[in-house]
Short mmCIF file of C-alpha atoms and ligand atoms in Angstrom, two decimals:
data_model
loop_
_atom_site.label_atom_id
_atom_site.label_comp_id
_atom_site.label_asym_id
_atom_site.label_seq_id
_atom_site.Cartn_x
_atom_site.Cartn_y
_atom_site.Cartn_z
CA UNK A 1 0.00 0.00 0.00
CA UNK A 2 2.38 2.72 1.19
CA UNK A 3 5.15 2.15 -1.34
CA UNK A 4 6.99 5.07 -2.85
CA UNK A 5 5.91 4.30 -6.40
CA UNK A 6 4.30 7.33 -8.10
CA UNK A 7 0.50 7.34 -8.24
CA UNK A 8 -0.66 5.78 -11.49
CA UNK A 9 -3.01 8.72 -12.12
CA UNK A 10 -2.54 12.40 -11.40
CA UNK A 11 -3.62 13.47 -7.92
CA UNK A 12 -4.72 17.11 -7.99
CA UNK A 13 -5.12 19.52 -5.11
CA UNK A 14 -8.85 19.07 -5.51
CA UNK A 15 -11.50 17.53 -7.77
CA UNK A 16 -15.05 18.82 -8.16
CA UNK A 17 -17.93 16.83 -6.72
CA UNK A 18 -20.09 15.58 -9.60
CA UNK A 19 -23.81 14.88 -9.34
CA UNK A 20 -25.09 11.90 -11.32
CA UNK A 21 -25.92 12.60 -14.95
CA UNK A 22 -29.45 11.25 -14.29
CA UNK A 23 -30.14 13.84 -11.59
CA UNK A 24 -28.96 16.62 -13.87
CA UNK A 25 -31.03 15.31 -16.81
CA UNK A 26 -34.14 15.21 -14.66
CA UNK A 27 -33.68 18.81 -13.57
CA UNK A 28 -32.88 19.91 -17.13
CA UNK A 29 -36.21 18.42 -18.18
CA UNK A 30 -37.96 20.70 -15.66
CA UNK A 31 -36.14 23.71 -17.11
CA UNK A 32 -37.02 22.71 -20.68
CA UNK A 33 -40.68 22.30 -19.71
CA UNK A 34 -40.76 25.69 -17.98
CA UNK A 35 -39.07 27.33 -21.01
CA UNK A 36 -37.20 29.61 -18.60
CA UNK A 37 -33.39 29.77 -18.78
CA UNK A 38 -32.31 32.76 -16.71
CA UNK A 39 -33.47 36.08 -15.13
CA UNK A 40 -34.99 34.98 -11.83
CA UNK A 41 -36.57 31.71 -12.89
CA UNK A 42 -38.10 29.08 -10.60
CA UNK A 43 -34.82 27.15 -10.01
CA UNK A 44 -33.10 30.40 -9.00
CA UNK A 45 -35.91 31.33 -6.60
CA UNK A 46 -35.90 27.87 -5.02
CA UNK A 47 -32.11 27.75 -4.67
CA UNK A 48 -32.01 31.16 -2.99
CA UNK A 49 -34.54 29.95 -0.47
CA UNK A 50 -32.80 26.60 0.12
CA UNK A 51 -29.38 28.19 0.53
CA UNK A 52 -30.69 30.81 2.93
CA UNK A 53 -31.87 27.97 5.16
CA UNK A 54 -28.72 25.91 4.67
CA UNK A 55 -26.39 28.79 5.54
CA UNK A 56 -28.67 30.02 8.35
CA UNK A 57 -28.77 33.60 7.14
CA UNK A 58 -31.70 36.06 6.96
CA UNK A 59 -31.05 37.24 3.36
CA UNK A 60 -29.15 35.85 0.39
CA UNK A 61 -28.65 36.89 -3.22
CA UNK A 62 -27.30 34.50 -5.85
CA UNK A 63 -24.58 35.46 -8.35
CA UNK A 64 -22.89 34.07 -11.45
CA UNK A 65 -19.55 33.94 -9.58
CA UNK A 66 -17.97 35.05 -6.32
CA UNK A 67 -15.86 37.81 -7.86
CA UNK A 68 -18.80 39.70 -9.41
CA UNK A 69 -20.66 39.18 -6.13
CA UNK A 70 -17.85 40.82 -4.18
CA UNK A 71 -17.70 43.70 -6.65
CA UNK A 72 -21.40 44.28 -6.18
CA UNK A 73 -21.00 44.06 -2.38
CA UNK A 74 -18.54 47.00 -2.52
CA UNK A 75 -20.90 48.96 -4.79
CA UNK A 76 -23.93 48.31 -2.63
CA UNK A 77 -22.18 49.67 0.48
CA UNK A 78 -20.83 52.64 -1.57
CA UNK A 79 -17.27 51.89 -0.49
CA UNK A 80 -14.59 54.28 -1.71
CA UNK A 81 -11.09 55.54 -0.87
CA UNK A 82 -9.16 52.82 0.95
CA UNK A 83 -10.22 49.41 2.18
CA UNK A 84 -8.06 47.37 4.55
CA UNK A 85 -7.59 43.78 3.44
CA UNK A 86 -5.23 40.82 3.57
CA UNK A 87 -2.44 40.04 1.10
CA UNK A 88 -2.82 36.31 1.83
CA UNK A 89 -5.77 35.52 -0.42
CA UNK A 90 -6.79 34.73 -3.99
CA UNK A 91 -6.26 37.51 -6.57
CA UNK A 92 -10.00 38.24 -6.71
CA UNK A 93 -10.08 39.83 -3.24
CA UNK A 94 -7.93 42.94 -3.91
CA UNK A 95 -8.96 43.06 -7.59
CA UNK A 96 -12.61 43.77 -6.75
CA UNK A 97 -11.42 46.80 -4.80
CA UNK A 98 -9.38 48.08 -7.74
CA UNK A 99 -12.35 47.52 -10.08
CA UNK A 100 -14.34 49.74 -7.70
CA UNK A 101 -11.65 52.45 -7.82
CA UNK A 102 -10.66 51.66 -4.24
CA UNK A 103 -7.06 51.29 -3.05
CA UNK A 104 -6.41 48.01 -1.23
CA UNK A 105 -4.41 48.55 1.95
CA UNK A 106 -2.66 45.35 2.94
CA UNK A 107 -2.59 44.48 6.63
CA UNK A 108 -0.40 41.67 7.99
CA UNK A 109 -1.88 38.31 8.97
CA UNK A 110 -2.05 36.28 12.14
CA UNK A 111 0.70 33.64 12.41
CA UNK A 112 -1.73 31.00 13.65
CA UNK A 113 -4.96 31.44 11.62
CA UNK A 114 -3.35 33.06 8.54
CA UNK A 115 -6.32 35.51 8.54
CA UNK A 116 -5.98 39.30 8.75
CA UNK A 117 -4.41 40.22 12.09
CA UNK A 118 -7.27 42.05 13.82
CA UNK A 119 -4.84 43.67 16.25
CA UNK A 120 -3.01 45.39 13.39
CA UNK A 121 -6.04 46.78 11.52
CA UNK A 122 -6.28 49.93 13.62
CA UNK A 123 -2.76 51.03 12.70
CA UNK A 124 -3.68 50.89 8.99
CA UNK A 125 -6.72 53.18 9.25
CA UNK A 126 -6.48 56.64 7.62
CA UNK A 127 -9.12 59.34 7.00
CA UNK A 128 -9.73 57.61 3.61
CA UNK A 129 -10.58 54.19 5.05
CA UNK A 130 -14.20 53.14 4.45
CA UNK A 131 -14.18 49.40 5.20
CA UNK A 132 -12.42 46.21 6.17
CA UNK A 133 -12.46 43.36 3.64
CA UNK A 134 -11.41 40.26 5.57
CA UNK A 135 -11.12 36.69 4.27
CA UNK A 136 -11.91 33.51 6.22
CA UNK A 137 -8.86 31.85 4.68
CA UNK A 138 -9.18 28.07 4.18
CA UNK A 139 -12.50 28.27 6.06
CA UNK A 140 -10.94 29.29 9.39
CA UNK A 141 -13.11 32.11 10.79
CA UNK A 142 -11.55 35.55 11.26
CA UNK A 143 -11.57 37.15 14.69
CA UNK A 144 -15.06 38.54 14.02
CA UNK A 145 -15.43 40.18 17.44
CA UNK A 146 -12.21 42.18 17.28
CA UNK A 147 -12.94 43.20 13.69
CA UNK A 148 -16.42 44.39 14.72
CA UNK A 149 -14.95 46.32 17.62
CA UNK A 150 -12.46 48.25 15.49
CA UNK A 151 -15.00 48.82 12.69
CA UNK A 152 -17.53 50.18 15.18
CA UNK A 153 -15.03 52.54 16.76
CA UNK A 154 -14.08 54.03 13.37
CA UNK A 155 -17.46 53.78 11.60
CA UNK A 156 -16.17 51.31 9.00
CA UNK A 157 -18.16 48.73 7.02
CA UNK A 158 -17.15 45.08 7.19
CA UNK A 159 -17.23 42.78 4.17
CA UNK A 160 -16.22 39.16 4.58
CA UNK A 161 -14.83 37.16 1.69
CA UNK A 162 -16.23 33.79 2.78
CA UNK A 163 -15.29 32.09 -0.51
CA UNK A 164 -13.73 29.21 1.47
CA UNK A 165 -16.23 29.11 4.30
CA UNK A 166 -19.39 27.46 2.96
CA UNK A 167 -21.30 25.95 5.87
CA UNK A 168 -18.87 27.22 8.53
CA UNK A 169 -20.61 28.26 11.77
CA UNK A 170 -19.55 30.06 14.93
CA UNK A 171 -21.56 29.16 18.02
CA UNK A 172 -24.38 27.76 15.85
CA UNK A 173 -24.57 30.94 13.75
CA UNK A 174 -23.88 30.74 10.04
CA UNK A 175 -20.65 32.56 9.17
CA UNK A 176 -22.63 34.73 6.73
CA UNK A 177 -24.26 36.54 9.65
CA UNK A 178 -21.09 38.42 10.55
CA UNK A 179 -20.18 41.78 9.02
CA UNK A 180 -22.39 43.86 6.72
CA UNK A 181 -22.09 41.47 3.78
CA UNK A 182 -20.40 38.10 3.19
CA UNK A 183 -19.49 36.58 -0.14
CA UNK A 184 -19.53 32.84 -0.86
CA UNK A 185 -17.97 31.30 -3.98
CA UNK A 186 -19.68 28.33 -5.62
CA UNK A 187 -16.83 27.63 -8.04
CA UNK A 188 -16.39 24.02 -9.18
CA UNK A 189 -13.36 23.59 -6.91
CA UNK A 190 -15.30 24.44 -3.76
CA UNK A 191 -16.89 22.07 -1.23
CA UNK A 192 -20.27 23.18 -2.57
CA UNK A 193 -20.59 24.41 -6.15
CA UNK A 194 -22.90 25.44 -8.95
CA UNK A 195 -20.14 24.92 -11.60
CA UNK A 196 -19.51 28.69 -11.43
CA UNK A 197 -21.51 30.80 -9.03
CA UNK A 198 -21.60 32.63 -5.77
CA UNK A 199 -23.79 34.49 -3.31
CA UNK A 200 -23.90 37.46 -1.02
CA UNK A 201 -25.50 37.18 2.40
CA UNK A 202 -26.66 40.12 4.47
CA UNK A 203 -28.83 40.87 7.46
CA UNK A 204 -30.77 43.77 5.99
CA UNK A 205 -33.58 43.19 3.45
CA UNK A 206 -33.03 46.73 2.06
CA UNK A 207 -29.41 45.89 1.31
CA UNK A 208 -30.60 42.78 -0.54
CA UNK A 209 -33.01 44.86 -2.61
CA UNK A 210 -30.18 47.18 -3.64
CA UNK A 211 -27.94 44.21 -4.42
CA UNK A 212 -30.64 42.55 -6.51
CA UNK A 213 -30.97 45.74 -8.56
CA UNK A 214 -27.20 46.07 -8.95
CA UNK A 215 -26.82 42.51 -10.25
CA UNK A 216 -29.53 43.08 -12.87
CA UNK A 217 -28.25 46.25 -14.62
CA UNK A 218 -30.08 48.45 -12.06
CA UNK A 219 -33.37 47.65 -13.79
CA UNK A 220 -36.29 48.28 -11.43
CA UNK A 221 -39.06 47.70 -13.96
CA UNK A 222 -39.72 48.12 -17.67
CA UNK A 223 -39.83 51.88 -17.28
CA UNK A 224 -37.09 52.57 -14.72
CA UNK A 225 -33.34 51.91 -14.51
CA UNK A 226 -32.29 53.36 -11.17
CA UNK A 227 -28.55 52.66 -10.89
CA UNK A 228 -25.58 51.60 -13.04
CA UNK A 229 -25.78 47.88 -12.40
CA UNK A 230 -24.02 44.92 -13.93
CA UNK A 231 -24.99 41.41 -15.04
CA UNK A 232 -24.38 39.20 -12.02
CA UNK A 233 -27.25 36.76 -12.51
CA UNK A 234 -27.05 33.01 -11.95
CA UNK A 235 -28.89 31.09 -14.69
CA UNK A 236 -31.42 28.29 -14.33
CA UNK A 237 -29.10 25.42 -15.33
CA UNK A 238 -26.52 26.31 -12.67
CA UNK A 239 -29.22 27.05 -10.12
CA UNK A 240 -30.67 23.59 -10.75
CA UNK A 241 -27.23 21.99 -10.37
CA UNK A 242 -26.83 23.97 -7.16
CA UNK A 243 -30.07 22.50 -5.85
CA UNK A 244 -28.80 18.99 -6.57
CA UNK A 245 -25.41 19.71 -5.02
CA UNK A 246 -26.97 20.73 -1.72
CA UNK A 247 -27.74 17.05 -1.29
CA UNK A 248 -24.03 16.21 -1.60
CA UNK A 249 -22.44 18.71 0.78
CA UNK A 250 -22.70 16.91 4.08
CA UNK A 251 -21.46 13.58 2.74
CA UNK A 252 -18.51 15.33 1.06
CA UNK A 253 -17.78 17.20 4.28
CA UNK A 254 -17.81 13.93 6.27
CA UNK A 255 -15.39 12.31 3.83
CA UNK A 256 -13.06 15.29 4.18
CA UNK A 257 -13.28 15.18 7.97
CA UNK A 258 -11.96 11.60 7.81
CA UNK A 259 -9.16 12.58 5.41
CA UNK A 260 -8.22 15.56 7.60
CA UNK A 261 -7.94 13.23 10.56
CA UNK A 262 -5.58 10.94 8.63
CA UNK A 263 -3.40 13.87 7.55
CA UNK A 264 -3.28 15.08 11.18
CA UNK A 265 -2.48 11.60 12.47
CA UNK A 266 0.28 10.96 9.91
CA UNK A 267 1.88 14.40 9.95
CA UNK A 268 1.62 15.55 13.55
CA UNK A 269 4.96 15.47 15.31
CA UNK A 270 6.95 15.76 12.08
CA UNK A 271 9.55 18.43 12.88
CA UNK A 272 9.32 21.38 10.52
CA UNK A 273 5.68 20.84 9.52
CA UNK A 274 2.95 23.05 10.93
CA UNK A 275 -0.54 21.69 10.39
CA UNK A 276 -3.97 23.37 10.05
CA UNK A 277 -4.82 25.90 12.79
CA UNK A 278 -6.91 24.69 15.71
CA UNK A 279 -10.27 26.42 16.14
CA UNK A 280 -12.31 26.80 19.31
CA UNK A 281 -14.83 24.07 20.05
CA UNK A 282 -17.86 26.21 19.08
CA UNK A 283 -16.64 26.51 15.46
CA UNK A 284 -18.08 24.14 12.87
CA UNK A 285 -15.55 23.84 10.05
CA UNK A 286 -16.05 22.68 6.47
CA UNK A 287 -12.67 20.93 5.97
CA UNK A 288 -12.42 22.23 2.41
CA UNK A 289 -8.63 22.52 2.33
CA UNK A 290 -5.70 20.81 4.00
CA UNK A 291 -2.71 23.12 4.28
CA UNK A 292 0.73 22.58 5.79
CA UNK A 293 3.51 25.04 6.44
CA UNK A 294 7.04 23.86 5.81
CA UNK A 295 9.82 25.43 7.86
CA UNK A 296 12.84 24.84 5.67
CA UNK A 297 15.32 25.32 8.54
CA UNK A 298 13.80 22.42 10.50
CA UNK A 299 12.34 20.22 7.74
CA UNK A 300 15.57 20.45 5.76
CA UNK A 301 13.70 21.07 2.49
CA UNK A 302 11.97 24.17 1.17
CA UNK A 303 8.29 24.37 0.29
CA UNK A 304 9.28 24.84 -3.36
CA UNK A 305 11.40 21.68 -3.26
CA UNK A 306 8.47 19.71 -1.83
CA UNK A 307 6.06 21.17 -4.40
CA UNK A 308 8.38 20.24 -7.30
CA UNK A 309 9.34 16.84 -5.92
CA UNK A 310 5.70 15.82 -5.35
CA UNK A 311 5.14 16.08 -9.12
CA UNK A 312 7.53 13.16 -9.62
CA UNK A 313 4.98 11.10 -7.70
CA UNK A 314 2.08 12.45 -9.81
CA UNK A 315 0.89 14.63 -6.91
CA UNK A 316 -0.04 18.19 -7.91
CA UNK A 317 -0.19 20.34 -4.81
CA UNK A 318 -0.76 24.12 -4.89
CA UNK A 319 0.98 27.05 -3.26
CA UNK A 320 -2.21 28.75 -2.03
CA UNK A 321 -1.45 31.68 -1.53
CA UNK A 322 1.87 32.41 -3.15
CA UNK A 323 2.72 34.92 -4.49
CA UNK A 324 1.04 37.22 -1.99
CA UNK A 325 -1.28 39.80 -3.54
CA UNK A 326 1.14 42.46 -2.27
CA UNK A 327 3.78 40.92 -4.57
CA UNK A 328 1.66 41.22 -7.73
CA UNK A 329 3.09 43.74 -10.22
CA UNK A 330 -0.15 45.75 -9.95
CA UNK A 331 0.11 46.11 -6.14
CA UNK A 332 3.76 45.93 -5.13
CA UNK A 333 4.25 49.70 -5.44
CA UNK A 334 1.69 50.35 -2.68
CA UNK A 335 3.10 51.65 0.62
CA UNK A 336 1.35 48.83 2.47
CA UNK A 337 2.99 46.15 0.28
CA UNK A 338 6.45 46.36 1.84
CA UNK A 339 7.90 43.25 3.46
CA UNK A 340 8.44 45.26 6.66
CA UNK A 341 4.68 45.91 6.84
CA UNK A 342 3.83 42.27 6.11
CA UNK A 343 6.49 40.11 7.81
CA UNK A 344 4.15 37.26 8.81
CA UNK A 345 2.41 37.09 5.43
CA UNK A 346 5.78 37.05 3.64
CA UNK A 347 7.04 34.21 5.81
CA UNK A 348 3.86 32.13 5.47
CA UNK A 349 3.71 32.80 1.71
CA UNK A 350 7.07 31.00 1.43
CA UNK A 351 6.02 28.06 3.60
CA UNK A 352 2.45 27.20 2.70
CA UNK A 353 1.39 24.21 0.62
CA UNK A 354 -2.16 22.95 -0.05
CA UNK A 355 -2.22 19.17 -0.12
CA UNK A 356 -4.80 17.15 -2.07
CA UNK A 357 -8.18 17.28 -0.34
CA UNK A 358 -11.41 15.95 -1.84
CA UNK A 359 -13.85 13.21 -1.02
CA UNK A 360 -12.76 11.06 -3.96
CA UNK A 361 -9.39 10.37 -2.29
CA UNK A 362 -9.11 7.15 -0.35
CA UNK A 363 -7.61 6.85 3.13
CA UNK A 364 -4.72 4.93 1.53
CA UNK A 365 -4.14 7.73 -0.99
CA UNK A 366 -3.77 10.22 1.86
CA UNK A 367 -1.48 7.89 3.82
CA UNK A 368 0.70 7.49 0.75
CA UNK A 369 0.83 11.27 0.19
CA UNK A 370 1.99 11.59 3.82
CA UNK A 371 4.66 8.89 3.40
CA UNK A 372 5.93 10.67 0.28
CA UNK A 373 6.00 14.02 2.09
CA UNK A 374 7.84 12.57 5.08
CA UNK A 375 10.37 10.92 2.76
CA UNK A 376 11.47 14.40 1.61
CA UNK A 377 12.59 15.39 5.12
CA UNK A 378 16.31 15.79 5.68
N1 T4K B 401 -11.97 35.02 -2.83
C1 T4K B 401 -11.24 33.94 -2.51
C2 T4K B 401 -10.58 33.91 -1.18
C3 T4K B 401 -11.13 32.87 -3.40
O1 T4K B 401 -10.38 31.80 -3.06
C4 T4K B 401 -11.80 32.93 -4.63
C5 T4K B 401 -11.69 31.84 -5.58
C6 T4K B 401 -12.57 34.08 -4.93
C7 T4K B 401 -12.61 35.11 -4.00
C8 T4K B 401 -13.31 34.23 -6.21
O2 T4K B 401 -14.41 33.38 -6.33
P1 T4K B 401 -14.91 32.92 -7.82
O3 T4K B 401 -15.08 34.15 -8.63
O4 T4K B 401 -13.90 31.97 -8.36
O5 T4K B 401 -16.25 32.25 -7.53
C9 T4K B 401 -9.26 28.11 -8.02
C10 T4K B 401 -10.67 28.56 -8.29
O6 T4K B 401 -10.89 28.80 -9.68
C11 T4K B 401 -11.07 29.78 -7.53
O7 T4K B 401 -12.49 29.82 -7.53
C12 T4K B 401 -10.59 29.70 -6.09
N2 T4K B 401 -10.86 30.90 -5.35
C13 T4K B 401 -9.10 29.43 -6.05
C14 T4K B 401 -8.57 29.33 -4.64
O8 T4K B 401 -8.86 28.19 -6.68
P2 T4K B 401 -7.15 28.02 -9.53
O9 T4K B 401 -6.62 28.93 -10.57
O10 T4K B 401 -6.23 27.47 -8.51
O11 T4K B 401 -7.98 26.80 -10.21
P3 T4K B 401 -7.50 25.58 -11.10
O12 T4K B 401 -8.24 25.64 -12.39
O13 T4K B 401 -6.03 25.53 -11.15
O14 T4K B 401 -8.08 24.33 -10.29
C15 T4K B 401 -7.42 23.75 -9.18
C16 T4K B 401 -7.40 22.23 -9.35
O15 T4K B 401 -8.72 21.71 -9.37
C17 T4K B 401 -6.79 21.78 -10.69
O16 T4K B 401 -5.43 21.57 -10.50
C18 T4K B 401 -7.51 20.50 -10.99
C19 T4K B 401 -8.83 20.62 -10.30
N3 T4K B 401 -9.97 20.87 -11.21
C20 T4K B 401 -10.32 22.16 -11.50
C21 T4K B 401 -11.40 22.40 -12.30
C22 T4K B 401 -11.81 23.82 -12.65
C23 T4K B 401 -10.65 19.79 -11.73
O17 T4K B 401 -10.31 18.63 -11.46
N4 T4K B 401 -11.75 20.04 -12.50
C24 T4K B 401 -12.16 21.29 -12.82
O18 T4K B 401 -13.19 21.48 -13.51
O19 T4K B 401 -8.36 28.80 -8.83
#
């Protein structure tokens, strides 16, 4: 079982969960019968309702992807000037700010959770700051209380990029209840997906109404267009797939819980490897990713060595998130992008590696990945 032969087939960092073709065909038949393909059809209405219940949030608005959703979130709150965010995230997070004519201000991250360091946010606030855009990286919740405290004291809005946090809860409350607006991504590579898609969640029905206008060109009715909106609509086919996929989430999550446990069991105690952060007992996690940090000085091999070497075994890991957003050519000239402002993020960006994590992996696959990883140690 745990030989060091390469895997016979490529093992990717993740694989999408697929519904059966029969389930999809059945739903497509409904769509064909209704002759309604997009623009607020019945599948869309039903999915919005079902997701609102699933995520335990008062209001939810569906989108064609998470990035457009986040752009609309910034528009709906009329954010401007500067927004404080994390450099340790996917490119979409700072890009939506730039697309809204807002300057991203990068704040360093916490060495344990890898989320924005709530204790450092205050020092980044200027008279131009309008909001905090925090990311629940790898599904680990941000310090929502501290972020609320600083936002309240300075009158700032809070937007959470919850792209990785589908189904995560704090103390029985859906993660989408925190902040003014949260964004979820339903991309194919996520625990839950609609092929491409996303959603915003919010507490205020009036905010939802504004968001629903913004994602439909600002069209109020056949006579009135009340704001410069965009096309952020999720169509009927993807909405229908999303309805099917809701039936798959919990089983997929359970499979990943088991695989996480095997990774933890096999890798804990290996000098130079830091495993996923521990969360308090009242947090329900989704186990979407499994990330290790490799300390080259102790492990004897760099993260880049491990990443390259894994390929010889047909294992395709990912360096989520390297390079940091503050290292992108479009952001590195910002004052907040200096290494001295972001020491923790720069260190973690060099160490982090996302290992394969999806329900289709077997326990033996994960054990073998761990044996391979441990064999690299010097
Ligand atoms: N905020 C954050 C914090 C995010 O992480 C993301 C997206 C967003 C915002 C924006 O949300 P969206 O607009 O995407 O809804 C992937 C995803 O495309 C992206 O959604 C995700 N974050 C990011 C972390 O990961 P890539 O460029 O790494 O994807 P890709 O195509 O390399 O796929 C990863 C692996 O998955 C492949 O090596 C193989 C496997 N795969 C992928 C696809 C698409 C398959 O087996 N089948 C497939 O169909 O960005």
